Amino acid sequence: MLVIQHIWSRWTKAARGANAALERPRLNEAYLLPAMDSGAPVVAHEIRASEWEDFARIETAGPVTARLWRGWHNVRWRLRKRAVEIYLTDPRVASKWPAHLPSPLFTLHPGETARIDWNGRFGFGSNHSSYYEQHIYWLAMAETPEPRLFLDATPRKHVDLRGDIY
């Protein structure tokens, strides 16, 4: 089974720095996994904090399909018989992305974990305002989604696409 933990936040300039008008909470780099259906081929645990939701920490968890996932995320997967191929699509933002990413980005085998970090600045509105996002994707091929799976993980592969987005 593919187990995904996606941790992300979204904010504007008003909440980005030490002298900000709003205080942006920092999310942890990994969380305990909640109980999830271990019979599904792919399960996801998402933790988000967005300025548009008053920085409330919102969590969702459960089985997910590639079709449902594709509409909201730039990490993709292809399940193989004994592995999963991981793909990453460029979100087209001001970010630290190379001109070319391998396809697949990497392959996970049973018992392996990986981590993908990226951040970016998105423009919106006619006044060219910006908002910022930071993402951490933990991925694992595991028999079951054990609660401490990502808290205790040493990723076999770490793709770090974080840059100075301010």
mmCIF file of C-alpha atoms in Angstrom:
data_model
loop_
_atom_site.group_PDB
_atom_site.id
_atom_site.type_symbol
_atom_site.label_atom_id
_atom_site.label_comp_id
_atom_site.label_asym_id
_atom_site.label_seq_id
_atom_site.Cartn_x
_atom_site.Cartn_y
_atom_site.Cartn_z
ATOM 1 C CA MET A 1 0.000 0.000 0.000
ATOM 2 C CA LEU A 2 1.091 3.566 -0.681
ATOM 3 C CA VAL A 3 0.801 5.787 2.406
ATOM 4 C CA ILE A 4 0.955 9.561 1.880
ATOM 5 C CA GLN A 5 1.195 12.327 4.440
ATOM 6 C CA HIS A 6 0.820 15.809 2.976
ATOM 7 C CA ILE A 7 1.561 18.753 5.278
ATOM 8 C CA TRP A 8 1.036 22.210 3.839
ATOM 9 C CA SER A 9 0.311 25.811 4.615
ATOM 10 C CA ARG A 10 -0.780 28.887 2.649
ATOM 11 C CA TRP A 11 -0.411 32.537 3.653
ATOM 12 C CA THR A 12 -0.033 36.105 2.372
ATOM 13 C CA LYS A 13 2.557 38.753 3.084
ATOM 14 C CA ALA A 14 0.479 39.915 6.065
ATOM 15 C CA ALA A 15 1.395 36.701 7.907
ATOM 16 C CA ARG A 16 4.830 35.835 6.593
ATOM 17 C CA GLY A 17 7.401 37.397 8.904
ATOM 18 C CA ALA A 18 8.323 38.253 12.486
ATOM 19 C CA ASN A 19 6.717 41.694 12.257
ATOM 20 C CA ALA A 20 3.628 40.347 10.476
ATOM 21 C CA ALA A 21 0.131 41.619 11.149
ATOM 22 C CA LEU A 22 -0.987 38.006 11.641
ATOM 23 C CA GLU A 23 0.901 35.165 13.293
ATOM 24 C CA ARG A 24 1.383 32.224 10.962
ATOM 25 C CA PRO A 25 1.625 28.947 12.873
ATOM 26 C CA ARG A 26 4.374 26.544 11.887
ATOM 27 C CA LEU A 27 3.327 22.992 11.138
ATOM 28 C CA ASN A 28 5.459 20.045 12.222
ATOM 29 C CA GLU A 29 7.535 18.165 9.670
ATOM 30 C CA ALA A 30 5.645 14.912 10.371
ATOM 31 C CA TYR A 31 2.605 13.786 12.350
ATOM 32 C CA LEU A 32 1.193 10.617 13.845
ATOM 33 C CA LEU A 33 -0.974 8.808 11.319
ATOM 34 C CA PRO A 34 -4.599 8.306 12.340
ATOM 35 C CA ALA A 35 -6.334 4.943 11.946
ATOM 36 C CA MET A 36 -7.032 4.419 8.239
ATOM 37 C CA ASP A 37 -8.419 1.659 6.019
ATOM 38 C CA SER A 38 -5.471 -0.686 5.562
ATOM 39 C CA GLY A 39 -7.225 -2.551 2.740
ATOM 40 C CA ALA A 40 -7.064 0.377 0.303
ATOM 41 C CA PRO A 41 -4.174 0.507 -2.204
ATOM 42 C CA VAL A 42 -3.523 4.210 -1.394
ATOM 43 C CA VAL A 43 -4.304 6.146 1.790
ATOM 44 C CA ALA A 44 -3.579 9.789 2.512
ATOM 45 C CA HIS A 45 -3.337 11.920 5.625
ATOM 46 C CA GLU A 46 -3.443 15.646 4.955
ATOM 47 C CA ILE A 47 -2.704 18.408 7.462
ATOM 48 C CA ARG A 48 -3.149 22.015 6.395
ATOM 49 C CA ALA A 49 -3.159 25.496 7.876
ATOM 50 C CA SER A 50 -4.299 28.305 5.605
ATOM 51 C CA GLU A 51 -4.675 32.003 6.231
ATOM 52 C CA TRP A 52 -8.016 31.749 4.367
ATOM 53 C CA GLU A 53 -9.209 29.387 7.131
ATOM 54 C CA ASP A 54 -7.783 31.488 10.016
ATOM 55 C CA PHE A 55 -4.806 29.111 10.279
ATOM 56 C CA ALA A 56 -6.953 26.410 11.876
ATOM 57 C CA ARG A 57 -5.124 23.077 11.637
ATOM 58 C CA ILE A 58 -7.367 20.897 9.484
ATOM 59 C CA GLU A 59 -6.745 17.161 9.070
ATOM 60 C CA THR A 60 -8.311 14.650 6.717
ATOM 61 C CA ALA A 61 -7.457 10.973 6.309
ATOM 62 C CA GLY A 62 -8.586 7.968 4.344
ATOM 63 C CA PRO A 63 -8.388 6.098 1.051
ATOM 64 C CA VAL A 64 -7.732 8.159 -2.075
ATOM 65 C CA THR A 65 -7.800 7.471 -5.803
ATOM 66 C CA ALA A 66 -5.344 8.845 -8.354
ATOM 67 C CA ARG A 67 -8.190 10.589 -10.165
ATOM 68 C CA LEU A 68 -9.450 12.398 -7.062
ATOM 69 C CA TRP A 69 -5.904 13.263 -5.946
ATOM 70 C CA ARG A 70 -4.810 14.620 -9.352
ATOM 71 C CA GLY A 71 -7.110 17.640 -9.191
ATOM 72 C CA TRP A 72 -5.422 19.073 -6.075
ATOM 73 C CA HIS A 73 -1.831 17.852 -5.907
ATOM 74 C CA ASN A 74 1.321 17.936 -8.002
ATOM 75 C CA VAL A 75 2.609 14.583 -6.675
ATOM 76 C CA ARG A 76 1.342 11.681 -8.774
ATOM 77 C CA TRP A 77 1.859 7.933 -8.584
ATOM 78 C CA ARG A 78 1.609 4.797 -10.682
ATOM 79 C CA LEU A 79 1.133 1.558 -8.784
ATOM 80 C CA ARG A 80 3.181 -1.362 -10.058
ATOM 81 C CA LYS A 81 3.081 -4.980 -8.952
ATOM 82 C CA ARG A 82 5.781 -4.637 -6.258
ATOM 83 C CA ALA A 83 6.558 -0.911 -6.303
ATOM 84 C CA VAL A 84 5.132 2.532 -6.911
ATOM 85 C CA GLU A 85 6.494 5.131 -9.304
ATOM 86 C CA ILE A 86 6.354 8.711 -8.028
ATOM 87 C CA TYR A 87 5.975 11.669 -10.395
ATOM 88 C CA LEU A 88 6.106 15.395 -9.692
ATOM 89 C CA THR A 89 4.525 18.086 -11.843
ATOM 90 C CA ASP A 90 5.691 21.696 -11.749
ATOM 91 C CA PRO A 91 2.998 23.931 -10.216
ATOM 92 C CA ARG A 92 4.172 26.888 -12.367
ATOM 93 C CA VAL A 93 5.051 29.231 -9.559
ATOM 94 C CA ALA A 94 8.044 31.329 -8.554
ATOM 95 C CA SER A 95 9.968 28.471 -6.992
ATOM 96 C CA LYS A 96 13.230 26.518 -7.033
ATOM 97 C CA TRP A 97 12.353 23.986 -9.738
ATOM 98 C CA PRO A 98 14.907 22.586 -12.153
ATOM 99 C CA ALA A 99 14.306 22.896 -15.885
ATOM 100 C CA HIS A 100 13.743 19.141 -16.081
ATOM 101 C CA LEU A 101 12.621 16.540 -13.560
ATOM 102 C CA PRO A 102 13.089 12.822 -14.192
ATOM 103 C CA SER A 103 9.952 10.849 -15.003
ATOM 104 C CA PRO A 104 9.348 8.988 -12.782
ATOM 105 C CA LEU A 105 11.028 11.091 -10.103
ATOM 106 C CA PHE A 106 11.815 7.879 -8.193
ATOM 107 C CA THR A 107 10.426 4.436 -7.442
ATOM 108 C CA LEU A 108 9.488 3.221 -3.973
ATOM 109 C CA HIS A 109 9.701 -0.439 -3.017
ATOM 110 C CA PRO A 110 8.132 -2.190 -0.005
ATOM 111 C CA GLY A 111 9.488 -0.834 3.293
ATOM 112 C CA GLU A 112 10.885 2.383 1.758
ATOM 113 C CA THR A 113 9.950 5.972 2.535
ATOM 114 C CA ALA A 114 10.601 9.219 0.699
ATOM 115 C CA ARG A 115 10.050 12.919 1.275
ATOM 116 C CA ILE A 116 9.380 15.772 -1.133
ATOM 117 C CA ASP A 117 9.608 19.399 0.034
ATOM 118 C CA TRP A 118 8.651 22.388 -2.072
ATOM 119 C CA ASN A 119 7.488 25.933 -1.604
ATOM 120 C CA GLY A 120 6.389 28.663 -3.953
ATOM 121 C CA ARG A 121 4.945 32.097 -4.482
ATOM 122 C CA PHE A 122 1.691 32.369 -6.415
ATOM 123 C CA GLY A 123 0.362 35.577 -7.932
ATOM 124 C CA PHE A 124 -3.292 36.567 -7.828
ATOM 125 C CA GLY A 125 -5.487 39.586 -8.477
ATOM 126 C CA SER A 126 -5.093 42.568 -10.730
ATOM 127 C CA ASN A 127 -2.705 44.258 -8.285
ATOM 128 C CA HIS A 128 -0.213 41.366 -8.617
ATOM 129 C CA SER A 129 -0.471 40.354 -4.970
ATOM 130 C CA SER A 130 1.160 37.133 -3.866
ATOM 131 C CA TYR A 131 0.417 34.256 -1.606
ATOM 132 C CA TYR A 132 2.861 31.610 -0.468
ATOM 133 C CA GLU A 133 2.681 27.855 0.003
ATOM 134 C CA GLN A 134 4.932 25.331 1.700
ATOM 135 C CA HIS A 135 4.468 21.574 1.160
ATOM 136 C CA ILE A 136 5.903 18.404 2.668
ATOM 137 C CA TYR A 137 4.941 15.088 1.112
ATOM 138 C CA TRP A 138 5.875 11.917 2.957
ATOM 139 C CA LEU A 139 5.444 8.726 0.926
ATOM 140 C CA ALA A 140 5.877 5.110 2.007
ATOM 141 C CA MET A 141 5.275 1.613 0.692
ATOM 142 C CA ALA A 142 4.015 -0.148 3.800
ATOM 143 C CA GLU A 143 1.868 -3.107 4.772
ATOM 144 C CA THR A 144 -0.213 -0.910 7.089
ATOM 145 C CA PRO A 145 -0.242 2.800 7.973
ATOM 146 C CA GLU A 146 1.457 2.509 11.375
ATOM 147 C CA PRO A 147 0.935 5.635 13.535
ATOM 148 C CA ARG A 148 4.652 6.570 13.785
ATOM 149 C CA LEU A 149 5.513 5.671 10.189
ATOM 150 C CA PHE A 150 6.758 9.145 9.229
ATOM 151 C CA LEU A 151 7.792 10.359 12.675
ATOM 152 C CA ASP A 152 10.464 7.650 12.845
ATOM 153 C CA ALA A 153 11.316 7.567 9.131
ATOM 154 C CA THR A 154 14.656 8.107 7.483
ATOM 155 C CA PRO A 155 13.718 8.678 3.850
ATOM 156 C CA ARG A 156 15.549 6.663 1.206
ATOM 157 C CA LYS A 157 14.983 9.593 -1.135
ATOM 158 C CA HIS A 158 14.570 13.299 -0.235
ATOM 159 C CA VAL A 159 13.733 15.766 -2.990
ATOM 160 C CA ASP A 160 14.119 19.322 -1.709
ATOM 161 C CA LEU A 161 12.762 22.050 -3.995
ATOM 162 C CA ARG A 162 12.452 24.757 -1.355
ATOM 163 C CA GLY A 163 13.781 28.164 -2.226
ATOM 164 C CA ASP A 164 13.738 31.748 -1.018
ATOM 165 C CA ILE A 165 10.192 32.716 -2.019
ATOM 166 C CA TYR A 166 9.983 36.177 -0.444
#
